[in-house]
Structures are given as C-alpha cells and as structure tokens.
mmCIF file of C-alpha atoms in Angstrom:
data_model
loop_
_atom_site.group_PDB
_atom_site.id
_atom_site.type_symbol
_atom_site.label_atom_id
_atom_site.label_comp_id
_atom_site.label_asym_id
_atom_site.label_seq_id
_atom_site.Cartn_x
_atom_site.Cartn_y
_atom_site.Cartn_z
ATOM 1 C CA MET A 22 127.499 -13.858 161.841
ATOM 2 C CA ALA A 23 128.778 -10.513 163.670
ATOM 3 C CA ARG A 24 131.936 -9.861 164.627
ATOM 4 C CA ARG A 25 133.098 -10.223 168.022
ATOM 5 C CA GLY A 26 134.489 -6.632 169.525
ATOM 6 C CA ASN A 27 137.213 -4.553 167.982
ATOM 7 C CA LEU A 28 140.779 -3.472 167.901
ATOM 8 C CA MET A 29 140.366 -2.588 171.483
ATOM 9 C CA SER A 30 138.815 -5.501 172.992
ATOM 10 C CA VAL A 31 140.324 -7.926 175.479
ATOM 11 C CA ARG A 32 138.851 -11.284 174.778
ATOM 12 C CA HIS A 33 139.360 -13.660 177.834
ATOM 13 C CA ASP A 34 138.398 -16.674 175.778
ATOM 14 C CA ILE A 35 141.760 -16.088 173.661
ATOM 15 C CA LYS A 36 144.131 -19.033 173.673
ATOM 16 C CA VAL A 37 147.586 -18.473 172.266
ATOM 17 C CA LEU A 38 149.728 -21.652 171.133
ATOM 18 C CA ASP A 39 153.400 -22.022 170.453
ATOM 19 C CA CYS A 40 154.130 -24.805 168.036
ATOM 20 C CA THR A 41 157.356 -23.598 167.141
ATOM 21 C CA ILE A 42 159.186 -26.939 168.336
ATOM 22 C CA ARG A 43 156.064 -28.601 166.595
ATOM 23 C CA ASP A 44 155.449 -27.298 163.284
ATOM 24 C CA GLY A 45 159.476 -25.620 163.409
ATOM 25 C CA GLY A 46 160.333 -29.301 164.236
ATOM 26 C CA LEU A 47 159.637 -29.821 160.368
ATOM 27 C CA CYS A 48 162.190 -27.489 159.408
ATOM 28 C CA ASN A 49 164.963 -29.065 160.604
ATOM 29 C CA ASN A 50 164.133 -32.780 161.784
ATOM 30 C CA PHE A 51 163.359 -31.602 164.819
ATOM 31 C CA GLU A 52 167.072 -31.266 166.185
ATOM 32 C CA PHE A 53 166.941 -28.295 168.441
ATOM 33 C CA SER A 54 169.069 -28.507 171.561
ATOM 34 C CA ASP A 55 167.624 -29.096 174.917
ATOM 35 C CA GLU A 56 168.952 -25.219 175.826
ATOM 36 C CA PHE A 57 166.618 -24.037 173.128
ATOM 37 C CA VAL A 58 163.342 -25.864 173.654
ATOM 38 C CA ARG A 59 164.328 -24.626 177.469
ATOM 39 C CA GLU A 60 164.714 -21.150 176.923
ATOM 40 C CA LEU A 61 161.871 -21.387 174.609
ATOM 41 C CA TYR A 62 159.967 -22.757 177.608
ATOM 42 C CA LYS A 63 160.814 -20.064 180.016
ATOM 43 C CA THR A 64 160.241 -17.408 177.073
ATOM 44 C CA ASN A 65 156.825 -18.409 176.323
ATOM 45 C CA VAL A 66 155.326 -18.672 180.426
ATOM 46 C CA LYS A 67 156.995 -15.432 180.599
ATOM 47 C CA CYS A 68 155.015 -13.758 177.599
ATOM 48 C CA GLY A 69 152.059 -15.369 178.706
ATOM 49 C CA VAL A 70 151.761 -18.285 175.878
ATOM 50 C CA ASP A 71 148.641 -20.184 176.971
ATOM 51 C CA TYR A 72 149.556 -23.673 175.753
ATOM 52 C CA MET A 73 153.285 -24.196 174.424
ATOM 53 C CA GLU A 74 153.560 -27.878 171.709
ATOM 54 C CA PHE A 75 156.533 -30.088 171.956
ATOM 55 C CA GLY A 76 156.051 -31.827 168.592
ATOM 56 C CA TYR A 77 154.610 -35.202 167.868
ATOM 57 C CA LYS A 78 153.692 -38.803 169.445
ATOM 58 C CA ALA A 79 155.120 -40.511 166.774
ATOM 59 C CA SER A 80 154.954 -44.493 165.593
ATOM 60 C CA ARG A 81 158.548 -45.873 166.332
ATOM 61 C CA ALA A 82 157.344 -48.555 164.349
ATOM 62 C CA LEU A 83 157.019 -45.859 161.409
ATOM 63 C CA PHE A 84 159.549 -43.820 162.277
ATOM 64 C CA ASN A 85 163.384 -44.216 163.387
ATOM 65 C CA GLU A 86 164.363 -43.005 166.094
ATOM 66 C CA GLU A 87 167.812 -42.094 165.178
ATOM 67 C CA GLU A 88 167.216 -40.602 162.066
ATOM 68 C CA HIS A 89 164.706 -38.008 164.276
ATOM 69 C CA GLY A 90 165.778 -35.338 166.630
ATOM 70 C CA LYS A 91 163.577 -36.517 170.175
ATOM 71 C CA TRP A 92 160.503 -33.981 169.923
ATOM 72 C CA LYS A 93 159.165 -36.499 166.762
ATOM 73 C CA PHE A 94 158.107 -38.503 169.762
ATOM 74 C CA CYS A 95 157.680 -36.634 173.323
ATOM 75 C CA GLU A 96 158.917 -39.381 175.369
ATOM 76 C CA GLU A 97 157.697 -38.278 178.734
ATOM 77 C CA GLU A 98 161.394 -38.672 180.465
ATOM 78 C CA ASP A 99 162.473 -35.807 177.595
ATOM 79 C CA LEU A 100 159.765 -33.500 178.512
ATOM 80 C CA ARG A 101 159.761 -33.813 181.935
ATOM 81 C CA ALA A 102 163.666 -32.836 181.614
ATOM 82 C CA ILE A 103 162.203 -29.246 180.400
ATOM 83 C CA VAL A 104 159.413 -28.308 182.064
ATOM 84 C CA GLY A 105 159.804 -30.232 185.804
ATOM 85 C CA ASP A 106 156.375 -30.876 186.563
ATOM 86 C CA ASN A 107 155.375 -27.037 184.969
ATOM 87 C CA ILE A 108 153.621 -25.465 187.869
ATOM 88 C CA SER A 109 153.391 -22.316 185.476
ATOM 89 C CA ASP A 110 150.305 -21.739 184.408
ATOM 90 C CA MET A 111 151.100 -22.189 180.721
ATOM 91 C CA LYS A 112 149.619 -25.678 179.363
ATOM 92 C CA ILE A 113 151.540 -28.578 177.465
ATOM 93 C CA SER A 114 150.559 -30.087 174.354
ATOM 94 C CA VAL A 115 151.773 -32.906 171.874
ATOM 95 C CA MET A 116 150.376 -33.325 168.838
ATOM 96 C CA ALA A 117 149.209 -37.460 167.538
ATOM 97 C CA ASP A 118 148.318 -37.635 163.663
ATOM 98 C CA VAL A 119 145.955 -39.741 162.440
ATOM 99 C CA GLY A 120 147.478 -43.457 161.781
ATOM 100 C CA ARG A 121 150.991 -42.437 162.368
ATOM 101 C CA CYS A 122 151.074 -42.935 166.543
ATOM 102 C CA ASP A 123 150.732 -45.758 168.478
ATOM 103 C CA TYR A 124 148.293 -44.022 170.988
ATOM 104 C CA LYS A 125 147.366 -46.853 172.827
ATOM 105 C CA THR A 126 150.446 -47.717 173.914
ATOM 106 C CA ASP A 127 152.560 -44.185 174.158
ATOM 107 C CA PHE A 128 149.981 -42.029 176.166
ATOM 108 C CA LEU A 129 150.090 -42.337 179.957
ATOM 109 C CA PRO A 130 147.072 -41.616 181.815
ATOM 110 C CA LYS A 131 146.964 -38.119 182.274
ATOM 111 C CA GLU A 132 147.486 -37.911 186.029
ATOM 112 C CA GLU A 133 151.103 -39.870 185.511
ATOM 113 C CA SER A 134 151.746 -36.708 182.800
ATOM 114 C CA VAL A 135 153.242 -33.763 182.316
ATOM 115 C CA ILE A 136 150.794 -33.625 179.257
ATOM 116 C CA ASP A 137 147.754 -31.658 179.361
ATOM 117 C CA MET A 138 146.461 -31.596 175.628
ATOM 118 C CA VAL A 139 146.495 -33.998 172.899
ATOM 119 C CA ARG A 140 146.053 -32.522 169.305
ATOM 120 C CA VAL A 141 144.634 -35.230 166.686
ATOM 121 C CA ALA A 142 145.527 -34.272 163.240
ATOM 122 C CA CYS A 143 143.442 -36.121 160.212
ATOM 123 C CA TYR A 144 142.254 -34.984 157.128
ATOM 124 C CA ILE A 145 139.243 -35.207 156.565
ATOM 125 C CA HIS A 146 137.939 -38.751 155.284
ATOM 126 C CA GLN A 147 139.764 -39.934 158.319
ATOM 127 C CA ILE A 148 137.525 -38.226 161.424
ATOM 128 C CA PRO A 149 136.099 -41.219 162.042
ATOM 129 C CA ALA A 150 139.797 -42.858 163.582
ATOM 130 C CA ALA A 151 140.584 -38.919 164.721
ATOM 131 C CA ILE A 152 137.348 -39.625 167.210
ATOM 132 C CA GLU A 153 137.827 -42.967 167.453
ATOM 133 C CA MET A 154 141.127 -41.447 169.458
ATOM 134 C CA ILE A 155 139.605 -38.589 170.296
ATOM 135 C CA GLU A 156 137.418 -40.821 172.914
ATOM 136 C CA TYR A 157 139.915 -42.262 174.054
ATOM 137 C CA PHE A 158 141.825 -39.479 175.178
ATOM 138 C CA HIS A 159 139.326 -38.340 176.919
ATOM 139 C CA GLU A 160 139.153 -41.423 179.215
ATOM 140 C CA LEU A 161 142.732 -41.026 180.017
ATOM 141 C CA GLY A 162 141.993 -37.317 181.005
ATOM 142 C CA TYR A 163 143.405 -35.166 178.480
ATOM 143 C CA GLU A 164 142.216 -32.126 176.968
ATOM 144 C CA THR A 165 141.764 -32.808 173.596
ATOM 145 C CA THR A 166 141.796 -31.027 169.989
ATOM 146 C CA CYS A 167 140.583 -32.341 166.390
ATOM 147 C CA ASN A 168 142.945 -30.595 164.179
ATOM 148 C CA ILE A 169 141.402 -31.066 160.630
ATOM 149 C CA MET A 170 144.485 -30.754 157.898
ATOM 150 C CA ALA A 171 144.006 -29.399 153.854
ATOM 151 C CA ILE A 172 140.614 -27.972 154.219
ATOM 152 C CA SER A 173 141.243 -26.077 151.007
ATOM 153 C CA GLN A 174 140.630 -28.905 149.381
ATOM 154 C CA ALA A 175 137.096 -29.999 150.797
ATOM 155 C CA ASN A 176 134.004 -29.186 149.933
ATOM 156 C CA ASP A 177 131.281 -27.984 151.539
ATOM 157 C CA ALA A 178 129.221 -31.285 152.215
ATOM 158 C CA GLN A 179 132.310 -33.295 153.789
ATOM 159 C CA ILE A 180 133.002 -30.313 155.683
ATOM 160 C CA ASP A 181 129.800 -30.082 157.193
ATOM 161 C CA GLU A 182 129.583 -33.602 158.258
ATOM 162 C CA ALA A 183 133.006 -33.602 159.666
ATOM 163 C CA LEU A 184 131.630 -31.098 162.198
ATOM 164 C CA SER A 185 128.582 -32.433 162.831
ATOM 165 C CA MET A 186 130.498 -35.861 163.751
ATOM 166 C CA LEU A 187 132.825 -33.544 165.535
ATOM 167 C CA ALA A 188 130.148 -31.007 167.959
ATOM 168 C CA LYS A 189 128.877 -34.713 169.011
ATOM 169 C CA SER A 190 131.841 -36.115 170.300
ATOM 170 C CA ASN A 191 134.296 -34.978 173.169
ATOM 171 C CA VAL A 192 136.399 -33.359 171.852
ATOM 172 C CA ASN A 193 137.751 -30.065 173.246
ATOM 173 C CA VAL A 194 138.819 -27.661 170.397
ATOM 174 C CA ILE A 195 138.026 -27.740 166.079
ATOM 175 C CA TYR A 196 140.544 -26.604 164.424
ATOM 176 C CA LEU A 197 140.329 -25.105 161.047
ATOM 177 C CA VAL A 198 143.916 -25.970 159.485
ATOM 178 C CA ASP A 199 144.627 -23.873 156.589
ATOM 179 C CA SER A 200 147.983 -26.588 155.282
ATOM 180 C CA TYR A 201 148.620 -25.295 151.888
ATOM 181 C CA GLY A 202 148.491 -20.880 152.741
ATOM 182 C CA SER A 203 145.865 -21.149 149.967
ATOM 183 C CA LEU A 204 142.740 -18.922 152.022
ATOM 184 C CA TYR A 205 142.540 -15.589 151.693
ATOM 185 C CA PRO A 206 140.920 -13.797 154.254
ATOM 186 C CA GLU A 207 137.263 -14.193 152.954
ATOM 187 C CA ASN A 208 136.848 -17.169 152.301
ATOM 188 C CA ALA A 209 138.868 -17.776 155.871
ATOM 189 C CA GLY A 210 136.316 -16.088 157.714
ATOM 190 C CA ASP A 211 133.255 -17.539 155.631
ATOM 191 C CA LEU A 212 135.036 -20.792 156.736
ATOM 192 C CA ILE A 213 135.421 -19.730 160.566
ATOM 193 C CA LYS A 214 131.600 -18.819 160.615
ATOM 194 C CA LYS A 215 130.656 -22.708 159.378
ATOM 195 C CA TYR A 216 132.892 -24.092 161.936
ATOM 196 C CA LEU A 217 131.378 -21.826 164.556
ATOM 197 C CA LYS A 218 127.380 -22.307 163.629
ATOM 198 C CA ALA A 219 128.598 -26.457 163.783
ATOM 199 C CA VAL A 220 129.101 -26.455 168.123
ATOM 200 C CA GLU A 221 127.392 -23.269 168.690
ATOM 201 C CA ASP A 222 124.738 -25.390 170.863
ATOM 202 C CA THR A 223 127.673 -26.836 172.269
ATOM 203 C CA ASN A 224 130.851 -26.282 174.594
ATOM 204 C CA LYS A 225 133.563 -26.381 172.194
ATOM 205 C CA GLN A 226 136.323 -24.085 170.919
ATOM 206 C CA ILE A 227 137.119 -23.803 167.140
ATOM 207 C CA GLY A 228 141.245 -22.499 166.711
ATOM 208 C CA PHE A 229 142.559 -21.774 163.009
ATOM 209 C CA HIS A 230 146.387 -22.897 162.381
ATOM 210 C CA ALA A 231 147.267 -20.891 159.399
ATOM 211 C CA HIS A 232 150.487 -21.657 156.871
ATOM 212 C CA ASN A 233 151.732 -18.007 155.359
ATOM 213 C CA ASN A 234 152.198 -19.169 151.366
ATOM 214 C CA GLN A 235 151.132 -16.022 150.032
ATOM 215 C CA ASN A 236 151.645 -13.974 153.324
ATOM 216 C CA LEU A 237 148.604 -13.732 154.230
ATOM 217 C CA ALA A 238 148.859 -15.981 157.992
ATOM 218 C CA PHE A 239 148.603 -13.461 160.576
ATOM 219 C CA ALA A 240 145.577 -12.207 158.333
ATOM 220 C CA ASN A 241 143.939 -14.946 158.719
ATOM 221 C CA THR A 242 144.713 -15.402 162.269
ATOM 222 C CA ILE A 243 142.782 -11.846 163.302
ATOM 223 C CA GLU A 244 140.289 -12.229 160.068
ATOM 224 C CA THR A 245 139.352 -15.945 161.736
ATOM 225 C CA LEU A 246 139.310 -14.399 165.978
ATOM 226 C CA SER A 247 137.422 -11.224 164.758
ATOM 227 C CA TYR A 248 134.231 -13.455 164.403
ATOM 228 C CA GLY A 249 134.877 -16.228 167.430
ATOM 229 C CA VAL A 250 137.840 -18.270 166.918
ATOM 230 C CA SER A 251 139.743 -18.330 170.422
ATOM 231 C CA TYR A 252 142.382 -20.816 169.818
ATOM 232 C CA LEU A 253 145.259 -19.126 167.878
ATOM 233 C CA ASP A 254 148.671 -21.258 166.806
ATOM 234 C CA THR A 255 151.562 -19.048 166.434
ATOM 235 C CA THR A 256 155.142 -19.905 166.360
ATOM 236 C CA ALA A 257 158.146 -17.398 166.808
ATOM 237 C CA LEU A 258 159.459 -15.425 163.747
ATOM 238 C CA GLY A 259 156.994 -17.737 161.974
ATOM 239 C CA MET A 260 159.512 -21.212 162.006
ATOM 240 C CA GLY A 261 157.012 -23.831 160.238
ATOM 241 C CA ARG A 262 157.097 -25.987 157.629
ATOM 242 C CA GLY A 263 157.847 -24.408 153.718
ATOM 243 C CA ALA A 264 156.635 -21.315 153.995
ATOM 244 C CA GLY A 265 155.756 -21.009 158.337
ATOM 245 C CA ASN A 266 153.179 -20.194 160.252
ATOM 246 C CA CYS A 267 151.339 -17.270 161.702
ATOM 247 C CA ALA A 268 154.668 -15.228 163.923
ATOM 248 C CA THR A 269 154.257 -15.013 167.680
ATOM 249 C CA GLU A 270 155.381 -11.600 168.258
ATOM 250 C CA LEU A 271 152.957 -10.557 165.086
ATOM 251 C CA LEU A 272 149.695 -11.856 167.390
ATOM 252 C CA LEU A 273 151.349 -11.125 170.501
ATOM 253 C CA GLY A 274 151.779 -7.489 169.483
ATOM 254 C CA PHE A 275 147.779 -7.443 168.329
ATOM 255 C CA LEU A 276 146.015 -8.439 171.450
ATOM 256 C CA LYS A 277 145.524 -6.200 173.789
ATOM 257 C CA ASN A 278 145.038 -8.349 176.979
ATOM 258 C CA PRO A 279 147.687 -7.638 179.132
ATOM 259 C CA LYS A 280 148.569 -10.897 180.457
ATOM 260 C CA TYR A 281 150.882 -10.882 176.807
ATOM 261 C CA SER A 282 153.860 -9.401 176.491
ATOM 262 C CA LEU A 283 155.978 -9.229 174.075
ATOM 263 C CA TYR A 284 159.390 -8.236 175.607
ATOM 264 C CA SER A 285 161.161 -11.733 176.524
ATOM 265 C CA LEU A 286 160.161 -12.977 173.185
ATOM 266 C CA LEU A 287 162.275 -10.887 171.473
ATOM 267 C CA THR A 288 165.059 -11.625 173.803
ATOM 268 C CA PHE A 289 164.676 -14.904 172.448
ATOM 269 C CA ILE A 290 164.218 -14.140 168.670
ATOM 270 C CA GLU A 291 167.746 -11.930 169.465
ATOM 271 C CA LYS A 292 169.170 -14.983 171.468
ATOM 272 C CA TYR A 293 168.379 -18.057 169.679
ATOM 273 C CA MET A 294 165.439 -17.756 166.096
ATOM 274 C CA LYS A 295 167.735 -15.552 164.486
ATOM 275 C CA PRO A 296 171.153 -17.470 164.363
ATOM 276 C CA LEU A 297 169.091 -20.511 163.693
ATOM 277 C CA ARG A 298 167.647 -18.808 160.704
ATOM 278 C CA ALA A 299 171.018 -18.670 159.622
ATOM 279 C CA GLU A 300 171.113 -22.474 159.174
ATOM 280 C CA VAL A 301 168.043 -23.507 158.694
ATOM 281 C CA GLU A 302 165.371 -22.020 155.876
ATOM 282 C CA TRP A 303 161.782 -21.220 156.423
ATOM 283 C CA GLY A 304 159.389 -18.611 155.521
ATOM 284 C CA PHE A 305 157.709 -17.142 152.681
ATOM 285 C CA ASP A 306 159.218 -17.178 148.965
ATOM 286 C CA LEU A 307 157.918 -17.190 146.012
ATOM 287 C CA GLN A 308 158.107 -20.980 145.241
ATOM 288 C CA TYR A 309 155.413 -21.163 148.552
ATOM 289 C CA MET A 310 153.279 -18.380 147.295
ATOM 290 C CA PHE A 311 152.960 -20.680 143.730
ATOM 291 C CA THR A 312 152.054 -23.976 145.692
ATOM 292 C CA GLY A 313 149.163 -21.615 148.181
ATOM 293 C CA GLN A 314 147.402 -20.464 144.838
ATOM 294 C CA LEU A 315 147.318 -23.132 143.354
ATOM 295 C CA ASN A 316 146.611 -24.775 146.398
ATOM 296 C CA ARG A 317 148.474 -27.842 146.419
ATOM 297 C CA HIS A 318 151.331 -29.535 148.916
ATOM 298 C CA PRO A 319 153.802 -27.577 149.411
ATOM 299 C CA ARG A 320 155.954 -31.006 149.187
ATOM 300 C CA GLU A 321 157.231 -29.572 145.509
ATOM 301 C CA ALA A 322 158.387 -25.975 146.685
ATOM 302 C CA ILE A 323 160.135 -27.427 149.696
ATOM 303 C CA ALA A 324 162.110 -29.830 147.098
ATOM 304 C CA PHE A 325 162.604 -26.389 145.217
ATOM 305 C CA THR A 326 164.102 -24.730 147.411
ATOM 306 C CA ASP A 327 166.460 -27.660 149.071
ATOM 307 C CA GLU A 328 167.801 -28.246 146.155
ATOM 308 C CA LYS A 329 169.100 -24.413 146.434
ATOM 309 C CA ARG A 330 166.878 -23.719 142.898
ATOM 310 C CA THR A 331 166.138 -20.186 141.515
ATOM 311 C CA ASP A 332 164.013 -20.639 137.822
ATOM 312 C CA TYR A 333 161.029 -19.661 139.397
ATOM 313 C CA CYS A 334 159.424 -19.327 136.272
ATOM 314 C CA GLU A 335 159.888 -23.051 135.026
ATOM 315 C CA PHE A 336 159.562 -24.380 138.564
ATOM 316 C CA TYR A 337 155.926 -22.665 138.016
ATOM 317 C CA LYS A 338 155.089 -23.330 134.108
ATOM 318 C CA GLY A 339 155.564 -27.591 135.421
ATOM 319 C CA LEU A 340 153.667 -26.842 137.985
ATOM 320 C CA LEU A 341 150.121 -25.419 136.168
ATOM 321 C CA GLU A 342 151.233 -28.437 133.736
ATOM 322 C CA ASN A 343 150.665 -30.584 136.246
ATOM 323 C CA ASP A 344 147.590 -29.025 137.842
#
C-alpha cells in the first residue's frame, strides 16, 4: 500500500480529535474546572480542531459520582454549560466503554443532544457487544467510532475477524489504539494497512490513538497518517494516562492544512497546562518505557509513579520476573 501525499501535502480527509479531557481525565480523576474546559473548548475552535472529546458516559451503577469529576459522566446540562448549542464547526464527542456504561438509558436522541459522535471503546473479544452499541447509537442519529483497545496483544486472526465484522456494521470510523504504547512505526504501519484494506470497499474511515510509553506517539501518528489514516487523536501537552498521548501542538505544527493554527493552543498551554502539570503528573518516564517495551498494561508503572518510587532497576527486574 502506497503512502498518501508527502510532507507538503494537504489532506482534507484528516480530522484532529482532541481528547485532553477524556484521556487526561484519567490523570486527575476528571477534576477539571469549568474554566479550564471552557477555555480548552474555545482554544480548539480557534485552532481548527475538528472534534473535542469531553469525557466518558460512565455508568453510575459502577462508578460513584462523589468519587469522580463530572466529565466521567458527561451529563447533557454539563456539556451545554460549556458549549451552549455549539454553534462552531467543531463537533463534540464522548466515549462509552463496553460493559461500563448504561447506553440505553443515558443517551438522548441526537436531535436533543449537543453530542455529535459516540466513540465505543472495547477489547477485541467484546466486538459483538460493541457492534450492538454502535447500531443503537446510529438509530439515535450519532456518528460512531469503534476504538479497539490493546490491539498489540491481539493476534492476526482476531484482528481480521474483528475488522470483517466492523466493516459490515454502520460504524463510521475504526480506531487502531496503541493502549500500551508498545508499537513502533514499522508495525503500526503494517497494522494500519490491514485496517485500511478491510474498509477499502466501504465509506468508513480509520483512526489512530497513540500512547507515548516509548516516546513514539507522534512518530506512530504521522506514520499511520502517511498511509491514509484520517482521524488522529491528540491531547494538549500530551496529557493522558501514564506516559500520555500524541501532543496536539506537535500534530498541529506538522499538518500543512492552513485551517489549523498553533498560536491559541500555545497560549492555553502557557496559562493552563503548565500550571496543571506542576500538580498532576503524566508523560514519558522509564517505568512507562518498560511496560511499553514488554507490551504490558501500564497499571504497574502508574502505581510505581503514584508511590514516588525511583528504584527503576528493581522495578524492571520485577517486571521481567513476572513477564
């Protein structure tokens, strides 16, 4: 499969999706102030970002409201308090995890909601349940994605079957998600070719969501972009679970489409992200590199960080002994 365009090309199919509040919310339990979220919304509009993901639609039967910020649940009134009727060109997204949301009771019909897109997140064995949710959201009038998490631990047969099932569904976008930050540009590119091949006879798009365990989130994002990925996830200053994500400022500085602008984002980073980073920890560090290299969930590395440990050698030996 040939690459699409070159470093000077403008690709009008590309959509930048900011998930700072959703993935970044995993760092601070979604405790963002309304001012922070409102200013990020305004910033994304000014910068030409195509979608902004505000958080999860999580089940209150599984998650206690008193223990999480409001963006764990994304109530309609909370969204509208930030965006009003969202008269901008930027679309609003939320994420719904298979098995962790009450999707048949917590979503309004699209005409009654400011939400435009619902992103259904699942592991590969949950594809049938994900498709059931996707079809339900389409009946309600929403755009949808399927974000297949931890794809680096799935085998080729599983991936092929999942893509075949999704290609027959009403999903709009299928995401390759490097949950563990374990992919390199070479295998990220190979996987993306498989995804693109699976939907070449459909009108579906492919997306990519990177984690930065090995300092490759941006490299993997532009590698997959070069083969034809259209939907690209980013976060301001790379804020996200553990090692974080592909930084919005890196991608906006790379893309040649004049609709994207970097200046307002830099102002937002100066005023809001830098002070936040002094209070909340995220980003590349050795413990995340280890779990990325070993293709493991970063939960042990997150615990290492939370405990303020610095015994990297002992931690690495422990990972190897339990691998």
